[in-house]
Short mmCIF file of C-alpha atoms and ligand atoms in Angstrom, two decimals:
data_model
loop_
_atom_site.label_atom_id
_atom_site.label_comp_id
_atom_site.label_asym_id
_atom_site.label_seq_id
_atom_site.Cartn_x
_atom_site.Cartn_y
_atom_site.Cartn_z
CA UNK A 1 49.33 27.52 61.98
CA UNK A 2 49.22 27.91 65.50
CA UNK A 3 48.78 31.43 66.81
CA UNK A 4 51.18 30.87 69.21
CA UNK A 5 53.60 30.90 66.08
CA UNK A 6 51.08 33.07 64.25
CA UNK A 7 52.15 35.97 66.57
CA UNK A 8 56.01 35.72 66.40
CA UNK A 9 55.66 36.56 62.88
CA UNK A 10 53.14 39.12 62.83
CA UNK A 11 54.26 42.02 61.38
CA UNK A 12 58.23 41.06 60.97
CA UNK A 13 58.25 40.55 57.04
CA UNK A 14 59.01 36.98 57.16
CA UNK A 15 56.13 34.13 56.27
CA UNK A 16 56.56 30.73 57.95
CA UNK A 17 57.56 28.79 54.93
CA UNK A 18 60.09 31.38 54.56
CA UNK A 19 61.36 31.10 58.09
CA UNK A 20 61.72 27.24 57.77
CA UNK A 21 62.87 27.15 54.02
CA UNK A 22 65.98 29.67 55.42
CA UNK A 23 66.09 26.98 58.97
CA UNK A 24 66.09 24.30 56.03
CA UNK A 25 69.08 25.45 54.28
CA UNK A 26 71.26 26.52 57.09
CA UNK A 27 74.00 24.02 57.93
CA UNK A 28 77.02 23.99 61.07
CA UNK A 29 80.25 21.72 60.49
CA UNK A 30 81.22 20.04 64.07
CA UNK A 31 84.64 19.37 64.87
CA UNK A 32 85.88 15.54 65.16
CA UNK A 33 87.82 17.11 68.55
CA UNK A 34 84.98 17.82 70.40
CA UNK A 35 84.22 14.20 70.46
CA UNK A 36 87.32 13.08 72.60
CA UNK A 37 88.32 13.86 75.96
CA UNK A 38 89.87 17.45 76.03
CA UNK A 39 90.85 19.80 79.34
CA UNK A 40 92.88 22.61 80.28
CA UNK A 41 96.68 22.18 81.53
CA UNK A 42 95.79 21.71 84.83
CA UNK A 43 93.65 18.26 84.19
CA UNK A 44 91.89 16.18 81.75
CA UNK A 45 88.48 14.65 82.92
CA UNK A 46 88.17 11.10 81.14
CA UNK A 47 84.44 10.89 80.04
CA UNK A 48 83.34 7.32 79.76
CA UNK A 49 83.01 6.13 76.04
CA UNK A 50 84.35 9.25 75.10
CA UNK A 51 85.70 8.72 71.33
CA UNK A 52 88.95 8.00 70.62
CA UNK A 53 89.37 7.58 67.17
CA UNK A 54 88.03 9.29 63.62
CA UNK A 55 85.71 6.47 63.13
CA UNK A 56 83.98 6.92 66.56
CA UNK A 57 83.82 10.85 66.44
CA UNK A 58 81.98 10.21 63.14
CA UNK A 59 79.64 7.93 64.93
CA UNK A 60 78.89 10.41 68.03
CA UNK A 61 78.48 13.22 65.18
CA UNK A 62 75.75 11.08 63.43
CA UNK A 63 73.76 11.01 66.61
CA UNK A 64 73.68 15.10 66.26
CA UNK A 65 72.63 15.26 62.62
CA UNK A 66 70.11 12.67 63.37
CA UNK A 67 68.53 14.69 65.98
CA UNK A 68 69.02 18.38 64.62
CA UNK A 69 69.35 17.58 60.72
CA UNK A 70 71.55 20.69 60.70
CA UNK A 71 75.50 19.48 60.57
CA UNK A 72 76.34 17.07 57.98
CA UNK A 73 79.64 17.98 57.64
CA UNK A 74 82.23 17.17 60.16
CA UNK A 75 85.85 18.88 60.15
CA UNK A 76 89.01 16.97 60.72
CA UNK A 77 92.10 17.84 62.38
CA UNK A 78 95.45 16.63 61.31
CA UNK A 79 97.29 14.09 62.70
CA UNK A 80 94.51 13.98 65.32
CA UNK A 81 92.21 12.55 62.79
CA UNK A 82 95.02 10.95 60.68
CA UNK A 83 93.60 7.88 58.84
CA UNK A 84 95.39 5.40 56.66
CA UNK A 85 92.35 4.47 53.92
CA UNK A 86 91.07 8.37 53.48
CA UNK A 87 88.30 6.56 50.76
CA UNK A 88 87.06 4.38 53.07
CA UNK A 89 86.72 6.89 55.74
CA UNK A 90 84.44 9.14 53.26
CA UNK A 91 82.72 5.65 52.52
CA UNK A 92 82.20 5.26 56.28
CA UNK A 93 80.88 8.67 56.67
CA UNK A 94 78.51 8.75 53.87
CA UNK A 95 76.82 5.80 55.08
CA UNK A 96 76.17 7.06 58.24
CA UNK A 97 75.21 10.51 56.92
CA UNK A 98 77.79 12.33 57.06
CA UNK A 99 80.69 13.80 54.96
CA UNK A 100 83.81 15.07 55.72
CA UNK A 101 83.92 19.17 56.00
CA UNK A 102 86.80 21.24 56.38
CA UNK A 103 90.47 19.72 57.24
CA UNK A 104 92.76 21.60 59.58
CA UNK A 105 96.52 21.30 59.36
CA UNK A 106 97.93 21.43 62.74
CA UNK A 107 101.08 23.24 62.75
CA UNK A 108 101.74 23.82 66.82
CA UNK A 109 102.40 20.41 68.35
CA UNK A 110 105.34 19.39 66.52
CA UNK A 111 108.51 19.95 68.81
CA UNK A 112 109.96 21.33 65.78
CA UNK A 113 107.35 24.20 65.93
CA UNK A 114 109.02 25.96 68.79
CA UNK A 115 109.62 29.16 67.00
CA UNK A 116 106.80 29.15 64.63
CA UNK A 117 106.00 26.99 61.20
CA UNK A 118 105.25 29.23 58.34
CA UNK A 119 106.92 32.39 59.52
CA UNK A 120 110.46 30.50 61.58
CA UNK A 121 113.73 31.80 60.63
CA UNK A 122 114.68 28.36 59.14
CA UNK A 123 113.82 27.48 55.95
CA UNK A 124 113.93 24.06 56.31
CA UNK A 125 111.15 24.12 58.98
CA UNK A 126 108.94 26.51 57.04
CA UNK A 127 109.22 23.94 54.20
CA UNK A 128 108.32 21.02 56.97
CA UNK A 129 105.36 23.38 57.79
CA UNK A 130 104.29 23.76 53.61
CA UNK A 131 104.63 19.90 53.15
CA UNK A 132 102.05 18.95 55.61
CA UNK A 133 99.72 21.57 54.50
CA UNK A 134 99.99 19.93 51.05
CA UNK A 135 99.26 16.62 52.80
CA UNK A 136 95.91 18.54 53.76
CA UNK A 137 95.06 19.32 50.72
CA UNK A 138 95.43 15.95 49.46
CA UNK A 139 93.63 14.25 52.24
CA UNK A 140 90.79 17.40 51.65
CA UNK A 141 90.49 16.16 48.26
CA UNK A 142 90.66 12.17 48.62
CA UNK A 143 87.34 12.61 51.44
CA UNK A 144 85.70 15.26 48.71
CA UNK A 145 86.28 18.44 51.15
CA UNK A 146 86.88 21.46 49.92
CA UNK A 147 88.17 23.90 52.44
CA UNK A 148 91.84 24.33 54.30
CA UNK A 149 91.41 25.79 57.52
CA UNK A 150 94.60 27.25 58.27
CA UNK A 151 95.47 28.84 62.20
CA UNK A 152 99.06 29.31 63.21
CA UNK A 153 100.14 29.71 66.86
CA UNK A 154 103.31 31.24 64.94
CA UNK A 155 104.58 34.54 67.08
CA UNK A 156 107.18 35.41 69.92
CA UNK A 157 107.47 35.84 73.09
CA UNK A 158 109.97 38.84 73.56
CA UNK A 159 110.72 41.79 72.22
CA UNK A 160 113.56 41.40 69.78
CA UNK A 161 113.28 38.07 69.46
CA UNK A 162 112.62 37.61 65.76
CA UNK A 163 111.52 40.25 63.42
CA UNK A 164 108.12 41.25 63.07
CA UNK A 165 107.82 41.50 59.15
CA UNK A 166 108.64 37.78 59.56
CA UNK A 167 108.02 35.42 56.48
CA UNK A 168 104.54 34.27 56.36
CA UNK A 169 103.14 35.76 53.00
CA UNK A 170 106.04 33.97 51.28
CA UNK A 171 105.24 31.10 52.91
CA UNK A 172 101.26 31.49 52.34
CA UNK A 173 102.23 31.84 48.77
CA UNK A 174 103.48 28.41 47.96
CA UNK A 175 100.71 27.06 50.06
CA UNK A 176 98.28 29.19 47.64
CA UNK A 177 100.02 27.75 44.96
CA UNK A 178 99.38 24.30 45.62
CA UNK A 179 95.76 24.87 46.01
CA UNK A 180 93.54 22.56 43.40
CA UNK A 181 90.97 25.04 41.72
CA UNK A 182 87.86 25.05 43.31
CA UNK A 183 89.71 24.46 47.20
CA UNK A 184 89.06 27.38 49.64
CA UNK A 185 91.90 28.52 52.06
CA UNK A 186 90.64 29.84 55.15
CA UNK A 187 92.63 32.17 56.84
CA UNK A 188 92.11 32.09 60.86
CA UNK A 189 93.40 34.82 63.28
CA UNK A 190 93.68 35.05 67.13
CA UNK A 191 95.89 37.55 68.96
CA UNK A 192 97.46 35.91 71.40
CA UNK A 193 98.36 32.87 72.78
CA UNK A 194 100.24 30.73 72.41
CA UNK A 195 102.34 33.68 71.74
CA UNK A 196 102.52 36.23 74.59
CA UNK A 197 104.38 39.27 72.80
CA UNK A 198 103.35 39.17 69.02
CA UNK A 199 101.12 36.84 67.18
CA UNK A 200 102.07 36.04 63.01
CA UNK A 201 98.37 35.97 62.16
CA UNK A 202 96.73 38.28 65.19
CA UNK A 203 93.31 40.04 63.72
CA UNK A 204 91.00 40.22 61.00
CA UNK A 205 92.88 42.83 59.50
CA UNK A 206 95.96 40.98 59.06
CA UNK A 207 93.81 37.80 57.38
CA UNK A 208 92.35 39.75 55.11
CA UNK A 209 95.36 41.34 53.86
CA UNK A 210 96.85 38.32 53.32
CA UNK A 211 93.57 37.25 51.17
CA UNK A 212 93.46 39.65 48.94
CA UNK A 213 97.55 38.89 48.52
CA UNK A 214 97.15 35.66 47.85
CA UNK A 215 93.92 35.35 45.43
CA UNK A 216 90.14 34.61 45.32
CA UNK A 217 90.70 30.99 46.69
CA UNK A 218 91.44 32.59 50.38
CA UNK A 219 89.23 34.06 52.56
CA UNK A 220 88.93 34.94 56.37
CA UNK A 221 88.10 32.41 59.38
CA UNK A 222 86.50 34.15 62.19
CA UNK A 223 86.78 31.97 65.58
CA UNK A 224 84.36 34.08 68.02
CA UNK A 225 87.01 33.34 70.90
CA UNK A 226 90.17 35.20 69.44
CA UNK A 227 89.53 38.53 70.13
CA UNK A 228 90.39 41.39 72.87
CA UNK A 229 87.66 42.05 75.42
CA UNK A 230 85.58 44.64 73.86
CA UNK A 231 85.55 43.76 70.27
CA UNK A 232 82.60 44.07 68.22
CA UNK A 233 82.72 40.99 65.92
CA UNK A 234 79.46 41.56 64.47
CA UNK A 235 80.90 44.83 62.98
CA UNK A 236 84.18 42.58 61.74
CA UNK A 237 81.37 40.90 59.70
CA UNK A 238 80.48 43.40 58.22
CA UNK A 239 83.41 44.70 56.87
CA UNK A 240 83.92 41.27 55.89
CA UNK A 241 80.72 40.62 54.20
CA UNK A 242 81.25 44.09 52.67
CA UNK A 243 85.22 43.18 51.05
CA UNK A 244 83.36 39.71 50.15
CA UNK A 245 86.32 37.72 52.14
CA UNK A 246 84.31 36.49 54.91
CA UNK A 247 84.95 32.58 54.94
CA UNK A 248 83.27 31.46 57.69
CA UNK A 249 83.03 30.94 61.57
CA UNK A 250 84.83 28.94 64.11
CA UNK A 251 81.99 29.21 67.01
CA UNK A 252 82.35 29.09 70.32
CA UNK A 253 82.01 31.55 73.29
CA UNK A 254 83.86 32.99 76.28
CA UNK A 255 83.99 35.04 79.27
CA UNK A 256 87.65 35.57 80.00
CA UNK A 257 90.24 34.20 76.92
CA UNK A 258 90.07 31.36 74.33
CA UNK A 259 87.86 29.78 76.43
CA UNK A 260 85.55 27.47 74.06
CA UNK A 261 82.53 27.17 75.44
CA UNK A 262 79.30 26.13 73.93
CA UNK A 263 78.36 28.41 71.27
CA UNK A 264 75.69 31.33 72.62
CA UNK A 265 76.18 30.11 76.59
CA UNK A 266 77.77 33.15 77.49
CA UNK A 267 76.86 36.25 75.15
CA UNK A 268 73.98 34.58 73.39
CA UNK A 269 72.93 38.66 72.16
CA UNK A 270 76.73 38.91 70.80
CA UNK A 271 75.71 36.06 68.57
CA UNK A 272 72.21 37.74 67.58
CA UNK A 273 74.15 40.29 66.44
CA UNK A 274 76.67 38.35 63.70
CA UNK A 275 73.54 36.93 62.50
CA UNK A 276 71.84 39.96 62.01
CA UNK A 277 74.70 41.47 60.07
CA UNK A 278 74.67 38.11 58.09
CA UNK A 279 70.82 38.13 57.39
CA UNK A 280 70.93 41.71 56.94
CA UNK A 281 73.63 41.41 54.09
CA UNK A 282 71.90 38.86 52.76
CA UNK A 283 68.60 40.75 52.35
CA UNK A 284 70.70 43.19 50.36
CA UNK A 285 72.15 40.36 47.90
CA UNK A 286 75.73 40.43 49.08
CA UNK A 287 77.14 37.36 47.06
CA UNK A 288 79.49 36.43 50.17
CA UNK A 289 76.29 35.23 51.88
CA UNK A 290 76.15 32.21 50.58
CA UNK A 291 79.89 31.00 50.51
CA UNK A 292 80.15 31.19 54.85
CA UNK A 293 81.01 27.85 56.02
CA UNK A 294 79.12 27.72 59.89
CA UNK A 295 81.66 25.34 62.09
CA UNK A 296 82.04 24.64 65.30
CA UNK A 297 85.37 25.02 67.25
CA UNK A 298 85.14 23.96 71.12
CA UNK A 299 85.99 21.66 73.73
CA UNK A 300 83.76 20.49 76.27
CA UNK A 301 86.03 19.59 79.39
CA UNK A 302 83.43 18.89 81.93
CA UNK A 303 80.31 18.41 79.96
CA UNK A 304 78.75 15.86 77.88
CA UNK A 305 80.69 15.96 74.81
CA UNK A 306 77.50 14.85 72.39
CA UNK A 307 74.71 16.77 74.57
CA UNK A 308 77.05 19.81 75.00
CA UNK A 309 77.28 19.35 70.44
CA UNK A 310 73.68 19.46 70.46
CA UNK A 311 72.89 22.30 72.08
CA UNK A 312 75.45 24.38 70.14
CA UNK A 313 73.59 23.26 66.94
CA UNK A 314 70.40 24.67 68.86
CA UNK A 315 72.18 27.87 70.19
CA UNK A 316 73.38 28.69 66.39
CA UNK A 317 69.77 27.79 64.96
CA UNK A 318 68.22 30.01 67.73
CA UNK A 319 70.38 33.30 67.44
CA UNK A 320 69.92 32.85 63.11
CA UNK A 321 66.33 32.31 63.59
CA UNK A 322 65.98 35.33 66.31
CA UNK A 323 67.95 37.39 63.18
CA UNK A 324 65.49 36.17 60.55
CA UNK A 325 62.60 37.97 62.85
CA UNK A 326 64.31 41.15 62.61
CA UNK A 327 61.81 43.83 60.66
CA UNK A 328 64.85 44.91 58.18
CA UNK A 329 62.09 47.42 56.33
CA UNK A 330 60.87 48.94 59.02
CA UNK A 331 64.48 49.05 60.94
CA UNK A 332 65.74 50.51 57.54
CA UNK A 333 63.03 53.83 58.25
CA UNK A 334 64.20 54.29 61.86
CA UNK A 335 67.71 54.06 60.83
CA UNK A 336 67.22 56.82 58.44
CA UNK A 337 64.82 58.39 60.55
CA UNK A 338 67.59 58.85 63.09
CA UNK A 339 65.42 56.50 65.49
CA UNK A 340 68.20 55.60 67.86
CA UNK A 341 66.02 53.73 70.02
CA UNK A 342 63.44 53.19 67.52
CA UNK A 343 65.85 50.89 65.50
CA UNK A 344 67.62 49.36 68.68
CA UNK A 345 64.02 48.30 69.85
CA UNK A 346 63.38 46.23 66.80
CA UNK A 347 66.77 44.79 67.00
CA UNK A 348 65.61 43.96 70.48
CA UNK A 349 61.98 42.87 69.60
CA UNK A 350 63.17 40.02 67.44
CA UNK A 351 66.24 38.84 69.82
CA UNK A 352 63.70 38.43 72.99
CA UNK A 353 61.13 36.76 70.77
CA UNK A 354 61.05 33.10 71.89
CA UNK A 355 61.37 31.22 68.66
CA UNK A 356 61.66 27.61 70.39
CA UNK A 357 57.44 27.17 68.77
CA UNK A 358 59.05 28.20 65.67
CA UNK A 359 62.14 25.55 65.66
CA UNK A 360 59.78 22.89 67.05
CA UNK A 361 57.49 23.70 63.92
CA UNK A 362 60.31 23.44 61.75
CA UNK A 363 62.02 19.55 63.01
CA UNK A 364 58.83 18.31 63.17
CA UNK A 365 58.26 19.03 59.94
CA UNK A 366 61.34 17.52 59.59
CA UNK A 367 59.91 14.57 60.39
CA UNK A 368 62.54 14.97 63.70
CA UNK A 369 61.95 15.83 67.48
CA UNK A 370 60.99 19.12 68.34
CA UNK A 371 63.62 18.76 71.00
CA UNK A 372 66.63 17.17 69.83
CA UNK A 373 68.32 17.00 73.66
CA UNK A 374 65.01 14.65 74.87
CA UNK A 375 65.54 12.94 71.75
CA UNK A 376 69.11 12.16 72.33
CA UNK A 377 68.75 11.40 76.08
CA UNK A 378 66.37 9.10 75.32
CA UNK A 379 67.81 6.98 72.96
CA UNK A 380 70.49 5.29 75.42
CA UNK A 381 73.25 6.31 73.23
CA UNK A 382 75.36 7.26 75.82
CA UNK A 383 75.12 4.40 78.16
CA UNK A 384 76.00 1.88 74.91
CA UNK A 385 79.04 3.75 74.29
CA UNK A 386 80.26 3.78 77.50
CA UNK A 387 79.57 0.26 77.89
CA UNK A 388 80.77 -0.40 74.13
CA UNK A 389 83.75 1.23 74.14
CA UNK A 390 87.39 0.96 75.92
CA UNK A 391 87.91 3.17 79.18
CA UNK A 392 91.30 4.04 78.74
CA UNK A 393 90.55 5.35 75.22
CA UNK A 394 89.12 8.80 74.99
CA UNK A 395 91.99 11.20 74.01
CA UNK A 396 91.13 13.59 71.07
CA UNK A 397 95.32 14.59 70.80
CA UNK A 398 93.29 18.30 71.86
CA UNK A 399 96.00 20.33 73.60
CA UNK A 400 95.99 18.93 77.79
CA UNK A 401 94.27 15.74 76.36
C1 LRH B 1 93.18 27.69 68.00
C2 LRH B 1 91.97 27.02 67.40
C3 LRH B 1 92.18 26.51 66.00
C4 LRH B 1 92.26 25.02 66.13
C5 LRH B 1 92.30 24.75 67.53
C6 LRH B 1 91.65 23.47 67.92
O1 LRH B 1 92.86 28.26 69.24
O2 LRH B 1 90.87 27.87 67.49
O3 LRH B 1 91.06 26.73 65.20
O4 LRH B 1 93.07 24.41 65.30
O5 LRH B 1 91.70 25.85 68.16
MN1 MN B 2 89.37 27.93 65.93
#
């Protein structure tokens, strides 16, 4: 073992193997839309042999497993994704090493959505909005997923303009009820936009209320951009972890709004910290642990689409590792101690240790790359695709695309 490596442990309660047997078993979701050409509403930049098409987001999410061994699963969006021969498409993706992860219903780009899906004041459309979330759960189980991950844009804009105890628990309910046993419902928040006055499904708190209404079968969906400036996520967490309704993780980061950037770009020490509260948990034996599904929810609107996947895989691996070098013994004492800075120190310690030897040791013995960009770049993947595939293709059906 290389001292180099020998050194970032020393003293931190974690052994090698243990490090890479935790690397080993940690595993991200990426999402088919981050494939395909996406933007804002002011333009859409065509990237050439973007994906256009299930089949060819599958293929461009291969070329990240290969290289990072870490995402497996890819998660679908519906009708983006929509697929006649669902069999064949879990066929497809098994050969190439994939499966199919969790499937989102998309329930804000019908025109019939204008004043909401679940919670609008028609009954008729809230039954429109239950039918195709039943379609999801068929298509989940025909490609073997298991989760629903559910986000409305459902809210107002005014004042007055609908009421506020709207209908969306009633609605949840027959949803619930059409869940096969076994299927998870994941319940994701964001509070605001599209809605500008009051948001349906708005904050953590809201989610998990409706969990615990419905049944053990729904938990909370946590995407890191849908929160007011300010919040501590990492403590949302832990209250999660703690009610044992955390679900899992949309990830992405921002500066501003809902901006979807790559994963860690921004506020890499804000992701250090959710991982610390995760491993942390963990150490304790919270059950919930071990039933967090890790996705990916961004768009990359000026980067490349496949790099810009890869080093969000690295980004997560990198903030979970930096968490796994935390002393949690020693932090313990200097919590209890009253060691302010004490315990902030060794919170620090592990977050500016560079683990890159650590994740190099770890793919190698993977039998991969220690650097899965170089490994990418260098196999020409992106220059056959663009050759391969049709220019005009590209769009993902991702809002602006
Ligand atoms: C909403 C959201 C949701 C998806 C969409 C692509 O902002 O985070 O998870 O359906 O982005
Ligand atoms: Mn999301």
């Amino acid at each position: 073992m290389s001292s180099e490596i020998e050194n970032r442990l020393q003293g931190r309660g974690v052994t090698l193997d243990g490090f890479i047997a935790a690397m080993q078993q940690f595993s991200i979701e990426t999402p088919s839309w981050g494939y395909g050409d996406s933007g804002t509403r002011f333009k859409v930049f065509h990237w050439p042999g973007a994906a256009s098409h299930l089949r060819e987001k599958l293929a461009d999410a291969a070329q990240v497993q290969r290289v990072t061994g870490a995402c497996p699963g890819v998660a679908i969006h519906i009708p983006w994704d929509r697929e006649d021969d669902w069999r064949a498409v879990k066929e497809y993706a098994s050969q190439i090493g994939l499966r199919i992860g969790a499937v989102n219903p998309n329930l804000f780009q019908d025109d019939a959505y204008r004043f909401g899906s679940l919670c609008h004041f028609d009954k008729a459309i809230r039954q429109r909005a239950i039918e195709h979330i039943i379609e999801c759960i068929h298509i989940a189980q025909e490609v073997g997923s298991g989760v629903i991950s559910l986000w409305l844009a459902d809210g107002t804009n005014y004042p007055g303009q609908d009421d506020l105890r709207r209908r969306l628990l009633e609605s949840l309910q027959t949803v619930y009820a059409a869940l096969p046993a076994g299927m998870r419902l994941l319940i994701e928040y964001k509070f605001f936009e599209p809605a500008f006055y009051a948001t349906d499904l708005p904050d953590w708190g809201t989610s998990l209320l409706m969990a615990q209404k419905l049944g053990p079968q729904a938990d909370v969906l946590v995407d890191t951009g849908h929160h007011p400036q300010g919040t501590n996520i990492a403590q949302i967490v832990a209250q999660l972890l703690d009610e044992g309704r955390l679900g899992g993780f949309h990830f992405n980061d921002r500066r501003y709004a809902d901006d979807d950037l790559i994963v860690g770009s921004q506020n890499p020490f804000e992701l250090f910290c959710i991982f610390n509260e995760i491993v942390s948990a963990g150490a304790e034996g919270n059950a919930n642990v071990g039933r967090i599904e890790y996705m990916i929810d961004q768009s990359h609107n000026i980067e490349p689409k496949i790099e810009a996947m890869i080093q969000s895989v690295i980004n997560v691996q990198t903030a979970y590792a930096k968490a796994l070098l935390v002393d949690r013994t020693a932090l313990r004492e200097a919590q209890e101690a009253g060691d302010v800075l004490g315990a902030y120190r060794m919170l620090q310690a592990a977050f500016e240790t560079d683990v890159r030897p650590l994740l190099s040791e770890f793919r190698v013995r993977q039998g991969r790359d220690p650097d899965p960009v170089a490994a990418f770049r260098a196999s020409g993947y992106v220059e056959r695709v663009a050759r391969e595939r049709p220019a005009s293709a590209g769009s993902s059906g991702y809002p602006g695309a």
